[in-house]
Structure formats: C-alpha cells, structure tokens
Coordinates of N, CA and C in Angstrom, one line a residue:
M265 N 67.8 38.7 89.1 CA 68.4 38.5 87.6 C 68.8 39.7 86.8
R266 N 67.9 40.6 87.4 CA 68.7 42.2 86.6 C 69.9 42.7 87.3
S267 N 70.4 42.5 88.4 CA 71.5 42.5 89.0 C 72.8 41.7 88.5
V268 N 72.3 40.4 88.1 CA 73.3 39.4 88.0 C 73.5 39.7 86.4
S269 N 72.4 40.3 85.4 CA 73.0 40.6 84.1 C 73.6 41.9 83.9
M270 N 73.5 42.7 85.0 CA 74.2 44.0 85.2 C 75.9 43.9 85.5
G271 N 75.8 42.8 86.6 CA 77.3 42.7 86.7 C 77.9 41.6 85.8
T272 N 77.2 40.9 85.0 CA 77.7 40.0 83.8 C 78.4 41.3 82.6
G273 N 77.4 42.2 82.5 CA 77.7 43.2 81.5 C 78.8 44.0 81.8
C274 N 79.1 44.5 83.0 CA 80.0 45.2 83.5 C 81.4 44.4 83.4
M275 N 81.3 43.4 83.9 CA 82.6 42.3 83.8 C 83.1 42.1 82.3
T276 N 82.1 41.9 81.6 CA 82.4 41.9 80.2 C 83.1 43.0 79.4
A277 N 82.4 44.1 79.9 CA 82.7 45.4 79.3 C 84.2 45.7 79.8
S278 N 84.6 45.4 81.3 CA 85.9 45.5 81.6 C 87.0 44.6 81.5
K279 N 86.7 43.7 81.0 CA 87.4 42.4 80.3 C 87.9 43.1 78.7
Y280 N 87.0 43.5 77.9 CA 87.2 43.8 76.8 C 88.1 45.1 76.7
F281 N 87.6 45.9 77.9 CA 88.5 47.3 77.6 C 89.7 47.0 78.1
L282 N 90.0 46.3 79.1 CA 91.4 45.9 79.5 C 92.1 45.3 78.5
F283 N 91.6 44.4 77.8 CA 92.0 43.7 76.4 C 92.8 45.0 75.6
L284 N 91.7 45.9 75.2 CA 92.3 47.2 74.1 C 93.3 48.0 75.0
L285 N 93.1 48.3 76.4 CA 94.1 49.0 76.8 C 95.6 48.2 76.7
N286 N 95.7 46.9 76.8 CA 96.8 46.4 76.9 C 97.3 46.1 75.4
L287 N 96.6 46.0 74.8 CA 97.1 46.3 73.1 C 97.6 47.4 73.0
I288 N 97.3 48.6 73.6 CA 97.8 50.2 73.4 C 99.3 49.7 73.9
F289 N 99.1 49.4 75.4 CA 100.3 49.2 75.8 C 101.4 48.4 75.2
F290 N 101.0 47.3 74.7 CA 101.7 46.4 73.6 C 102.5 47.5 72.6
L291 N 101.6 48.2 72.0 CA 102.2 48.9 70.7 C 103.0 50.0 71.2
L292 N 102.8 50.8 72.6 CA 103.8 51.5 73.2 C 104.9 50.9 73.5
G293 N 104.8 49.7 74.0 CA 106.1 49.2 74.1 C 106.9 48.9 72.7
G294 N 106.3 48.8 71.7 CA 107.2 48.2 70.6 C 107.7 49.8 69.9
V295 N 107.1 51.0 70.6 CA 107.6 52.2 70.0 C 108.9 52.5 70.7
I296 N 108.8 52.2 72.0 CA 109.8 52.4 73.2 C 111.1 51.5 72.6
L297 N 110.7 50.2 72.5 CA 111.8 49.5 71.8 C 112.4 50.0 70.7
G298 N 111.8 50.3 69.6 CA 112.4 51.1 68.4 C 113.1 52.2 68.7
F299 N 112.7 53.0 69.7 CA 113.1 54.3 69.9 C 114.7 54.1 70.6
G300 N 114.8 53.1 71.3 CA 116.0 52.6 72.1 C 116.9 52.0 70.6
L301 N 116.4 51.4 70.1 CA 117.4 50.9 68.9 C 117.8 51.9 67.9
W302 N 117.0 52.9 67.7 CA 117.2 53.9 66.8 C 118.6 54.7 67.4
L303 N 118.1 55.3 68.8 CA 119.2 55.8 69.5 C 120.8 55.0 69.3
L304 N 120.5 53.8 69.8 CA 121.7 53.0 69.5 C 122.5 52.9 68.2
L305 N 121.8 52.6 67.1 CA 121.9 52.4 65.9 C 122.2 53.4 64.9
D306 N 121.3 54.6 65.2 CA 121.4 55.6 64.1 C 122.7 56.4 63.8
N307 N 123.3 56.7 62.6 CA 124.3 57.7 62.8 C 124.4 59.1 62.0
Q308 N 122.9 59.7 62.3 CA 122.7 60.8 62.0 C 122.1 61.8 63.3
S309 N 122.4 61.1 64.5 CA 121.6 61.9 65.4 C 122.8 62.3 66.4
F310 N 122.4 62.9 67.6 CA 123.2 63.5 68.6 C 123.7 62.5 69.3
I311 N 123.3 61.5 69.3 CA 123.4 60.2 70.1 C 125.0 59.6 69.5
V312 N 125.3 59.8 68.5 CA 126.6 59.5 67.8 C 127.9 60.2 68.6
I313 N 127.7 61.4 68.8 CA 128.7 62.2 69.5 C 129.0 61.6 71.0
I314 N 127.7 61.3 71.5 CA 128.0 60.8 73.1 C 128.2 59.7 73.2
N315 N 128.2 58.8 72.1 CA 128.1 57.3 72.4 C 129.4 56.7 73.0
N316 N 130.2 57.4 73.2 CA 131.8 56.9 74.1 C 131.1 56.9 75.5
S317 N 130.0 57.6 75.6 CA 129.8 57.6 77.3 C 129.0 56.4 77.6
T318 N 129.5 55.6 78.5 CA 128.8 54.5 79.1 C 127.5 54.7 79.7
D319 N 127.1 55.8 80.2 CA 125.6 56.2 80.9 C 124.8 56.2 79.9
V320 N 125.2 56.6 78.5 CA 124.3 56.9 77.3 C 123.7 55.6 76.8
K321 N 125.1 54.8 76.9 CA 124.5 53.2 76.1 C 123.9 52.5 77.2
V322 N 124.1 52.8 78.5 CA 123.0 51.9 79.2 C 121.6 52.6 79.3
A323 N 121.3 53.9 79.0 CA 120.3 54.5 79.0 C 119.6 53.8 77.5
C324 N 120.4 53.7 76.5 CA 119.9 53.0 75.2 C 119.3 51.8 75.4
Y325 N 120.3 50.6 76.4 CA 119.7 49.4 76.9 C 118.6 49.2 77.7
V326 N 118.6 50.3 78.4 CA 117.3 50.4 79.5 C 115.9 50.5 78.8
L327 N 116.0 51.2 77.6 CA 114.7 51.6 76.8 C 114.6 50.5 76.0
I328 N 115.4 49.7 75.5 CA 115.0 48.7 74.8 C 114.6 47.6 75.9
S329 N 115.2 47.4 77.0 CA 114.6 46.3 78.0 C 113.7 46.9 78.5
V330 N 113.0 48.1 78.5 CA 111.8 48.6 78.9 C 110.7 48.5 77.9
G331 N 111.0 48.6 76.8 CA 110.1 48.4 75.6 C 109.7 47.2 75.3
A332 N 110.7 46.0 75.4 CA 110.6 44.5 75.4 C 109.7 44.2 76.7
F333 N 109.8 44.5 78.1 CA 109.1 44.2 79.0 C 107.9 44.7 78.7
S334 N 107.5 45.9 78.3 CA 106.3 46.4 78.1 C 105.5 45.6 77.1
M335 N 106.1 44.9 75.8 CA 105.3 44.3 75.0 C 104.8 43.0 75.6
L336 N 106.0 42.5 76.4 CA 105.6 41.0 77.3 C 104.4 41.2 78.1
L337 N 104.6 42.2 78.9 CA 103.7 42.6 79.8 C 102.0 42.8 79.2
G338 N 102.3 43.5 78.3 CA 101.1 43.6 77.5 C 100.0 42.4 77.0
L339 N 101.1 41.5 76.5 CA 100.6 40.5 76.1 C 100.0 39.5 77.4
F340 N 100.8 39.6 78.5 CA 100.4 39.1 79.7 C 98.9 39.4 80.1
G341 N 98.9 40.9 79.9 CA 97.4 41.5 80.0 C 96.5 40.9 79.4
C342 N 96.8 41.0 78.0 CA 95.7 40.5 76.9 C 95.1 39.1 77.5
L343 N 96.2 38.2 77.4 CA 95.7 36.7 77.9 C 95.1 36.8 79.1
G344 N 95.4 37.7 80.4 CA 94.8 37.4 81.6 C 93.4 38.0 81.3
A345 N 93.1 39.1 80.6 CA 91.8 39.7 80.5 C 90.9 38.7 79.7
I346 N 91.2 38.5 78.6 CA 90.3 37.6 77.6 C 90.2 36.3 78.5
F347 N 90.9 35.6 78.9 CA 91.1 34.2 79.4 C 90.5 34.2 80.6
Q348 N 90.5 35.7 81.5 CA 90.4 35.7 83.0 C 91.2 34.5 83.7
I349 N 92.5 34.7 83.6 CA 93.4 34.1 84.2 C 94.1 34.7 85.3
K350 N 93.7 34.3 86.8 CA 93.8 35.1 87.8 C 95.0 35.5 88.1
C351 N 96.2 34.4 88.2 CA 97.5 34.4 88.3 C 98.1 35.4 87.4
L352 N 97.9 35.7 86.2 CA 98.2 36.5 85.1 C 97.9 37.9 85.5
L353 N 96.6 37.9 85.9 CA 96.0 39.5 86.3 C 96.5 40.0 87.6
G354 N 97.1 39.0 88.3 CA 98.0 39.4 89.7 C 99.0 40.1 89.2
L355 N 99.8 39.1 88.4 CA 101.3 39.3 87.9 C 101.2 40.7 87.3
Y356 N 100.3 40.9 86.5 CA 100.1 42.0 85.6 C 99.9 43.4 86.6
F357 N 99.2 43.4 87.2 CA 99.1 44.4 88.3 C 100.1 44.6 89.2
T358 N 100.8 43.6 89.5 CA 102.0 43.9 90.3 C 103.4 44.8 89.5
C359 N 103.5 44.1 88.3 CA 104.5 44.7 87.4 C 104.0 46.0 86.9
L360 N 102.6 46.2 86.8 CA 102.4 47.9 86.4 C 102.7 48.7 87.4
L361 N 102.5 48.3 88.7 CA 102.7 49.0 90.0 C 104.2 49.5 90.1
V362 N 105.1 48.3 89.9 CA 106.5 48.3 89.8 C 107.1 49.5 88.8
I363 N 106.4 49.3 87.6 CA 107.0 50.2 86.6 C 106.5 51.7 86.7
L364 N 105.4 51.7 87.3 CA 104.9 53.2 87.6 C 105.8 54.0 88.6
V365 N 106.2 53.2 89.5 CA 107.0 53.9 90.9 C 108.3 54.0 90.3
A366 N 108.9 53.2 89.3 CA 110.0 53.2 88.9 C 110.2 54.3 87.7
Q367 N 109.1 54.8 87.0 CA 109.1 55.9 86.1 C 109.0 57.0 87.0
I368 N 108.3 57.2 87.8 CA 108.2 58.5 88.8 C 109.9 58.5 89.3
A369 N 110.5 57.7 89.9 CA 112.0 58.1 90.6 C 112.7 58.2 89.6
A370 N 112.6 57.7 88.3 CA 113.4 57.9 87.5 C 113.3 59.4 86.8
G371 N 112.0 59.9 86.7 CA 111.8 61.2 86.2 C 112.3 62.2 87.5
V372 N 112.3 62.2 88.7 CA 112.8 62.9 89.8 C 114.4 62.6 89.6
L373 N 114.9 61.5 89.4 CA 116.4 61.4 89.5 C 117.0 62.4 88.4
V374 N 116.3 62.1 87.1 CA 116.9 62.7 85.7 C 116.8 64.6 86.2
Y375 N 115.7 65.1 86.9 CA 115.5 66.2 87.1 C 116.4 66.8 88.3
L376 N 116.8 66.1 89.2 CA 117.6 66.4 90.2 C 119.1 66.3 89.7
Q377 N 119.6 65.4 88.7 CA 120.7 65.3 88.2 C 121.0 66.2 86.8
K378 N 120.2 66.8 86.2 CA 120.1 67.6 85.1 C 121.7 68.4 85.0
E379 N 122.0 69.0 86.1 CA 123.4 70.0 86.1 C 124.3 69.0 85.7
K380 N 124.6 67.9 86.3 CA 125.5 66.8 86.1 C 125.6 66.2 84.7
V381 N 124.4 66.1 84.2 CA 124.1 65.4 82.8 C 124.9 66.6 81.9
N382 N 124.5 67.7 82.0 CA 124.7 69.0 81.2 C 126.5 68.9 81.4
E383 N 127.3 68.9 82.6 CA 128.3 69.1 82.5 C 129.2 67.9 82.1
Q384 N 128.6 66.6 82.0 CA 129.1 65.4 81.6 C 129.1 65.6 80.0
M385 N 128.0 66.0 79.8 CA 127.9 66.3 77.9 C 128.9 67.2 77.5
S386 N 129.3 68.3 78.1 CA 130.0 69.5 77.9 C 131.3 68.8 77.7
K387 N 131.6 67.9 78.6 CA 133.1 67.1 78.6 C 132.9 66.2 77.3
I388 N 132.1 65.5 77.3 CA 132.1 64.9 75.8 C 132.5 65.5 74.6
V389 N 131.6 66.5 74.6 CA 131.5 67.2 73.4 C 133.1 67.9 73.0
D390 N 133.5 68.5 74.1 CA 135.0 69.1 74.2 C 135.9 68.0 73.7
K391 N 135.7 66.9 74.1 CA 136.6 65.9 73.8 C 136.6 65.8 72.0
V392 N 135.3 65.7 71.4 CA 134.9 65.5 70.4 C 135.5 66.9 69.3
L393 N 135.3 68.0 69.8 CA 135.7 69.2 69.0 C 137.4 69.0 69.2
G394 N 137.9 68.7 70.4 CA 139.4 68.8 70.3 C 139.8 67.9 68.9
S395 N 139.3 66.7 68.9 CA 139.8 65.6 68.1 C 139.4 66.0 66.6
Y396 N 138.6 66.6 66.4 CA 137.9 67.0 65.1 C 139.2 67.4 64.2
A397 N 138.9 66.4 62.9 CA 139.9 66.6 61.9 C 139.6 66.8 60.6
G398 N 138.0 66.8 60.5 CA 137.5 67.1 59.1 C 137.7 65.8 57.9
N399 N 137.6 64.8 58.5 CA 137.9 63.6 57.6 C 136.7 62.8 57.7
S400 N 135.3 63.6 57.8 CA 134.2 62.9 57.7 C 134.1 61.6 58.3
S401 N 134.5 61.5 59.6 CA 134.2 60.4 60.2 C 132.7 60.0 60.7
R402 N 132.3 59.1 61.0 CA 130.9 59.0 61.6 C 130.4 60.1 62.6
T403 N 131.4 60.2 63.7 CA 131.0 61.0 64.7 C 131.1 62.5 64.3
E404 N 132.1 62.9 63.2 CA 132.2 64.5 62.9 C 131.1 64.9 61.9
Q405 N 130.4 63.7 61.2 CA 129.3 64.1 60.2 C 128.1 64.3 61.3
A406 N 128.1 63.8 62.4 CA 126.7 63.7 63.0 C 126.8 65.1 63.7
W407 N 128.1 65.5 64.4 CA 128.5 66.8 64.8 C 128.2 67.9 63.8
D408 N 128.9 67.9 62.5 CA 128.2 69.0 61.6 C 126.9 69.1 61.3
L409 N 126.2 67.9 61.0 CA 124.9 68.0 60.6 C 124.1 68.6 61.9
I410 N 124.3 68.4 63.3 CA 123.8 69.0 64.3 C 124.1 70.8 64.3
Q411 N 125.5 71.0 64.2 CA 125.4 72.4 64.1 C 124.9 73.2 62.7
K412 N 124.9 72.6 61.7 CA 124.2 72.9 60.7 C 122.6 73.2 60.8
K413 N 122.1 72.3 61.2 CA 120.6 72.1 61.6 C 120.1 72.8 62.6
M414 N 120.9 73.3 63.8 CA 120.4 73.8 64.9 C 121.0 75.1 64.7
Q415 N 122.0 75.5 64.0 CA 122.3 76.7 63.3 C 123.3 77.2 65.0
C416 N 124.0 76.6 65.3 CA 124.6 76.8 66.5 C 126.5 76.5 66.2
C417 N 127.3 76.7 67.4 CA 128.4 76.3 67.1 C 129.3 76.0 68.5
G418 N 129.9 74.9 68.6 CA 130.4 74.5 69.6 C 129.4 74.1 70.7
W419 N 129.5 73.5 72.0 CA 128.5 73.2 73.1 C 127.9 74.4 73.9
M420 N 129.0 75.3 74.3 CA 128.7 76.5 75.2 C 128.9 77.6 74.0
G421 N 129.6 77.5 73.1 CA 130.0 78.5 72.0 C 130.9 78.4 71.1
Q422 N 131.3 79.4 70.2 CA 132.5 79.2 69.5 C 133.8 78.9 70.2
E423 N 133.9 79.3 71.3 CA 135.2 79.0 71.9 C 135.6 77.8 72.5
D424 N 134.7 76.9 72.2 CA 134.8 75.3 72.2 C 136.0 75.1 71.4
W425 N 135.7 75.6 70.4 CA 136.8 75.5 69.1 C 138.2 75.9 69.3
N426 N 138.3 76.2 70.3 CA 139.8 77.2 70.4 C 141.0 75.9 70.7
N427 N 140.7 74.9 71.3 CA 141.3 73.9 71.5 C 141.6 72.9 70.4
N428 N 141.1 73.2 69.4 CA 140.9 72.1 67.9 C 142.6 71.9 67.6
A429 N 143.0 70.8 67.6 CA 144.3 70.7 67.2 C 144.5 71.1 65.8
V430 N 143.6 71.2 64.8 CA 144.0 71.4 63.4 C 144.1 73.2 63.4
I431 N 143.0 73.7 64.2 CA 142.9 75.1 64.2 C 144.1 75.8 64.9
L432 N 144.6 75.2 66.0 CA 146.0 75.6 66.8 C 147.2 75.5 66.0
N433 N 147.2 74.3 65.1 CA 148.4 74.3 64.2 C 148.5 74.7 63.1
S434 N 147.6 75.2 62.7 CA 147.5 75.7 61.3 C 147.9 77.4 61.0
S435 N 148.5 77.6 60.1 CA 148.9 79.1 59.9 C 147.8 79.6 59.3
Q436 N 146.7 79.1 58.8 CA 145.7 79.9 58.3 C 144.7 80.2 59.5
L437 N 143.8 81.2 59.2 CA 142.7 81.4 60.0 C 141.5 80.6 59.6
L438 N 141.4 79.3 60.3 CA 140.5 78.4 59.9 C 139.3 78.2 60.9
F439 N 138.0 78.0 60.3 CA 137.1 77.6 61.5 C 136.2 76.5 60.8
P440 N 135.4 76.1 61.7 CA 134.5 74.7 61.4 C 133.4 75.3 60.5
C441 N 133.3 74.7 59.1 CA 132.7 75.3 58.1 C 131.0 74.8 58.3
S442 N 130.7 74.1 59.3 CA 129.2 73.5 59.4 C 128.7 74.7 60.5
C443 N 129.8 75.7 61.1 CA 129.1 76.8 62.2 C 129.0 77.6 61.3
Q444 N 129.3 77.9 60.0 CA 129.0 78.9 59.1 C 127.8 79.6 59.1
N445 N 127.7 81.2 59.3 CA 126.6 81.7 59.4 C 126.4 82.6 58.0
L446 N 125.6 81.8 57.1 CA 125.6 82.4 55.7 C 124.8 84.0 55.6
T447 N 124.4 84.4 56.4 CA 124.2 86.1 56.5 C 125.1 86.5 56.7
L448 N 126.5 86.3 57.3 CA 127.5 87.0 57.6 C 128.6 86.9 56.3
T449 N 128.6 85.6 55.7 CA 129.5 85.6 54.5 C 128.7 84.6 53.3
V450 N 129.1 84.7 52.0 CA 128.8 83.4 51.2 C 130.1 82.9 50.4
Q451 N 131.2 83.2 51.0 CA 132.8 82.8 50.6 C 132.7 81.3 50.7
N452 N 132.6 80.7 51.7 CA 132.4 79.4 51.9 C 131.2 78.7 51.6
R453 N 130.9 77.4 51.4 CA 129.8 76.9 51.1 C 130.0 75.4 51.6
S454 N 131.1 75.0 52.1 CA 131.2 73.7 52.5 C 130.2 73.4 53.9
D455 N 129.6 72.2 54.1 CA 129.2 71.9 55.1 C 129.6 71.1 56.2
S456 N 131.4 70.6 56.1 CA 131.8 70.0 56.7 C 133.6 70.3 56.7
G457 N 134.2 69.9 57.5 CA 135.5 70.2 57.5 C 136.0 71.5 57.9
F458 N 136.8 72.3 57.5 CA 137.3 73.5 58.0 C 137.3 74.6 56.6
C459 N 137.0 75.7 57.3 CA 137.1 76.9 56.0 C 137.8 78.0 56.6
E460 N 138.3 78.7 55.7 CA 139.4 79.8 55.8 C 138.6 81.2 56.2
A461 N 138.9 81.9 57.2 CA 138.5 83.0 57.5 C 139.4 84.1 56.9
Q462 N 138.5 85.5 56.6 CA 139.2 86.4 56.3 C 139.7 87.3 57.3
T463 N 139.1 87.4 58.7 CA 139.6 87.8 59.5 C 139.5 87.1 60.9
P464 N 140.1 87.8 62.2 CA 140.1 86.9 63.0 C 138.5 86.7 63.8
D465 N 137.8 87.5 63.3 CA 136.1 87.4 63.8 C 135.5 86.3 62.7
W466 N 135.6 84.6 63.4 CA 134.6 84.1 62.5 C 133.2 84.1 62.0
P467 N 132.9 84.2 60.7 CA 131.5 84.4 60.8 C 130.6 83.1 60.9
V468 N 130.6 82.9 62.1 CA 129.6 81.7 62.5 C 128.7 82.1 63.5
Y469 N 127.8 81.2 63.7 CA 126.6 81.3 64.7 C 127.1 81.7 66.1
N470 N 126.6 82.6 66.8 CA 127.4 82.9 68.3 C 126.3 82.4 69.4
V471 N 125.7 81.1 68.8 CA 125.1 80.6 70.3 C 125.5 79.2 70.2
G472 N 125.9 78.6 71.5 CA 126.4 77.2 71.4 C 125.0 76.2 71.3
C473 N 125.4 75.1 70.9 CA 124.1 73.8 70.9 C 123.7 73.7 72.0
S474 N 124.4 73.7 73.2 CA 123.7 73.4 74.4 C 122.3 74.2 74.6
A475 N 122.2 75.6 74.3 CA 121.2 76.5 74.3 C 120.3 76.1 73.3
S476 N 120.6 75.7 72.0 CA 119.7 75.1 70.9 C 119.0 73.8 71.3
V477 N 119.8 72.9 72.1 CA 119.1 71.8 72.5 C 118.1 72.1 73.4
E478 N 118.5 73.0 74.6 CA 117.6 73.3 75.4 C 116.3 73.9 75.0
N479 N 116.5 75.0 73.9 CA 115.5 75.6 73.7 C 114.3 74.4 72.8
W480 N 115.0 73.7 72.0 CA 114.2 72.4 71.4 C 113.4 71.5 72.5
L481 N 114.2 71.3 73.5 CA 113.3 70.7 74.8 C 112.3 71.4 75.1
I482 N 112.5 72.9 75.4 CA 111.4 74.0 75.9 C 110.1 73.7 75.1
T483 N 110.5 73.9 73.7 CA 109.4 74.0 72.5 C 108.5 72.8 72.5
N484 N 109.4 71.6 73.0 CA 108.6 70.1 72.5 C 108.2 69.6 74.2
I485 N 108.4 70.5 75.3 CA 108.1 69.9 76.5 C 106.7 69.5 76.7
G486 N 106.0 70.4 76.0 CA 104.4 69.8 75.9 C 104.0 68.4 75.4
V487 N 104.5 68.2 74.3 CA 104.6 66.7 73.7 C 105.3 65.7 74.4
V488 N 106.3 65.6 75.0 CA 106.9 64.8 76.4 C 106.1 64.7 77.3
L489 N 105.5 65.7 78.1 CA 104.7 65.6 79.1 C 103.4 64.9 78.7
G490 N 102.8 65.3 77.4 CA 101.7 64.6 77.3 C 101.9 63.1 76.9
I491 N 102.9 62.8 76.0 CA 103.1 61.3 76.2 C 103.4 60.7 77.6
C492 N 104.2 61.2 78.3 CA 104.4 60.6 79.8 C 103.0 60.4 80.5
L493 N 102.1 61.6 80.4 CA 100.9 61.6 81.4 C 99.9 60.6 80.6
T494 N 100.1 60.2 79.3 CA 99.3 59.2 78.7 C 99.6 57.9 79.1
V495 N 100.9 57.6 79.0 CA 101.4 56.3 79.5 C 100.9 55.9 80.9
A496 N 101.2 57.1 81.7 CA 100.7 56.8 83.3 C 99.3 56.7 83.4
L497 N 98.6 57.2 82.7 CA 97.2 56.9 83.0 C 96.6 55.6 82.6
I498 N 97.3 55.1 81.2 CA 96.9 53.7 80.6 C 97.4 52.8 81.9
E499 N 98.7 53.2 82.5 CA 98.9 52.1 83.6 C 98.1 52.2 84.6
L500 N 97.7 53.3 85.2 CA 96.8 53.2 86.1 C 95.4 52.9 85.7
L501 N 94.8 53.1 84.9 CA 93.6 52.3 84.1 C 93.8 50.6 84.4
G502 N 94.7 50.3 83.8 CA 95.2 48.9 83.6 C 95.2 48.5 85.0
M503 N 96.0 49.0 86.0 CA 96.0 48.7 87.4 C 94.6 48.2 88.0
I504 N 93.6 49.6 87.9 CA 92.5 49.3 88.5 C 91.6 48.4 87.9
L505 N 91.8 48.1 86.2 CA 90.6 47.1 85.6 C 91.2 45.8 86.0
S506 N 92.5 45.5 86.2 CA 93.1 44.2 86.4 C 92.9 43.7 87.9
I507 N 93.1 44.7 88.7 CA 92.5 44.2 90.4 C 91.1 44.0 90.3
C508 N 90.3 44.8 89.7 CA 88.8 44.3 89.6 C 88.5 43.1 89.0
L509 N 89.0 42.9 87.8 CA 88.7 41.4 87.2 C 89.2 40.3 88.2
C510 N 90.5 40.8 88.8 CA 90.9 39.5 89.5 C 90.2 39.3 90.4
R511 N 89.5 40.0 91.3 CA 88.9 40.0 92.6 C 87.7 39.4 92.1
N512 N 87.1 39.6 91.1 CA 85.8 39.0 90.8 C 85.7 37.8 89.8
V513 N 86.9 37.4 89.5 CA 86.8 35.9 88.7 C 86.6 34.8 89.7
G514 N 85.3 34.3 89.3 CA 85.2 33.2 89.9 C 83.8 33.2 90.6
T515 N 83.4 34.5 90.6 CA 81.9 34.6 91.5 C 81.0 34.4 90.1
D516 N 79.7 34.1 90.4 CA 78.9 33.6 89.7 C 78.2 34.4 88.8
Y517 N 78.1 36.1 89.1 CA 77.9 36.9 88.4 C 78.6 37.4 87.5
S518 N 79.7 37.0 87.5 CA 80.7 37.6 86.5 C 81.2 36.3 85.6
K519 N 80.9 35.3 85.4 CA 81.2 34.5 84.4 C 80.8 34.8 83.0
V520 N 81.6 34.8 82.2 CA 81.0 35.1 80.8 C 81.5 34.0 79.8
P521 N 81.1 33.9 78.6 CA 81.4 32.6 77.7 C 82.9 32.7 77.4
R522 N 83.5 31.6 77.8 CA 84.9 31.4 77.3 C 85.3 31.3 75.7
F523 N 86.3 31.6 75.2 CA 86.5 31.7 73.9 C 87.1 30.2 73.7

C-alpha cells in the first residue's frame, strides 16, 4: 500500500511539473514569435538595413514558425500531462527530440558559416552606403541610428563611404553626419544626411560598425548562451517527464483523479 501511495504521489508530482514546464515552454514560444515579428516589422533596428536579403527574411519567418510551433507544442504537452493522453505525450516527446537536434544542428551551421554571413552583410551594407542620398528613407534612418548609437562609421570603416554617389559628385567635402565624432568637432549637429568637412580628414569615428556589432555580441554572449542552455534544459526535462508519464499511464499505481 505504501509503495502504491508513493508511486501515485510521484506520478502526480511529475504530471503537474510537466504541466508547469510546458506552460513555460508555451510562453517562451510566444517570446520567440514576438521576436521574429519584431525583426520583420520594426523600422528602427539593423534588420531594416539587411531586409533585402532573402536569407534574413527566411530567418525571420523561421523564428515566427518556431515560436508558433513551440506554443502549439506547449499546449499539447499541457493537455497530455493533465489528462494523461498517451498519444499526445508520445507526440510531444518526438517533437521535442526533433527540435533539440535541429537547434544543435542550426548552432553548428551558424558557427561554421559565420565568415560567409559577415561577407554577405558587408556586401549588403556597401550597397546601402553607395545609394545613401540623405533623404531620410526608412533604410537610411535605421543606418543613421546604428552609426550614432554604436559610435561607428561604415561597416569595416569610414572608407566604405568613399563610393557614395553624393560624396563623389559633390564639389564640397561631405561626410555622413551620423558618423560625426562630437569630440573632434561641434560645428555640425545633424544626425542624418551629409555634413561639410573643413579638411579632407573627416571628424568621424574611426571604427567600423562590424567591430561594434561584434563587441556587442561578445558583451552579451553570456546572456545568449544562458537563454539557449535554459531552453535546452527545459526541453530535456520535458522529454524525460513525458516518456516517464507515457510509459506509466494505465498502470494501477499511477492512476490519479481526472479533472
């Protein structure tokens, strides 16, 4: 009798713990879905600069799909745990296994292709800088904001602006105002468009935005890794609990009151 009571207690605890785990998983899916939508629709982030890239758009749609699928999977897990539906628990375990393997494969792929990604980003930014006209378009506003906030100029450096059509065709010594280093001059205060330089040496930041983005990633890598490890741990615990519940559903000692 005592072993039956302990078995019932363990199954009840596992059931509600799995429910709580899936509730967290459901909320995380909502966060991923919202992040994908933000990247796709926001007009004040770096995504505006690279939104002409098919790969970037595909990545946004993948995030949205993964978020929606995670929410659906979390719902299945909650229903399977509370009502102890064996087929839902089995489906939940299989899907979690596929997601975990896909996440590991995606992480390895991104790491191996990081040089190619940086090269593609450089080409996209070069195209943006070459056609920059200072007319405050959506793309130009986003790039001005990036250069101002990150205190950088161009992608690899200020030389990226040398092929800009306006600068090449102007009789004045023009430079992008959003690159302006206010510690070197206070004459121009505009945050967008072009400003006139007094000498051929532009009073701009001497670091490219590529280095600034990389420094930001290095600074926040702990947070990124923490989130990834937390999600992986939740998935692993969900797999263990779901397979345990699935194997014990229907045994006498594991029956619990139904809702």
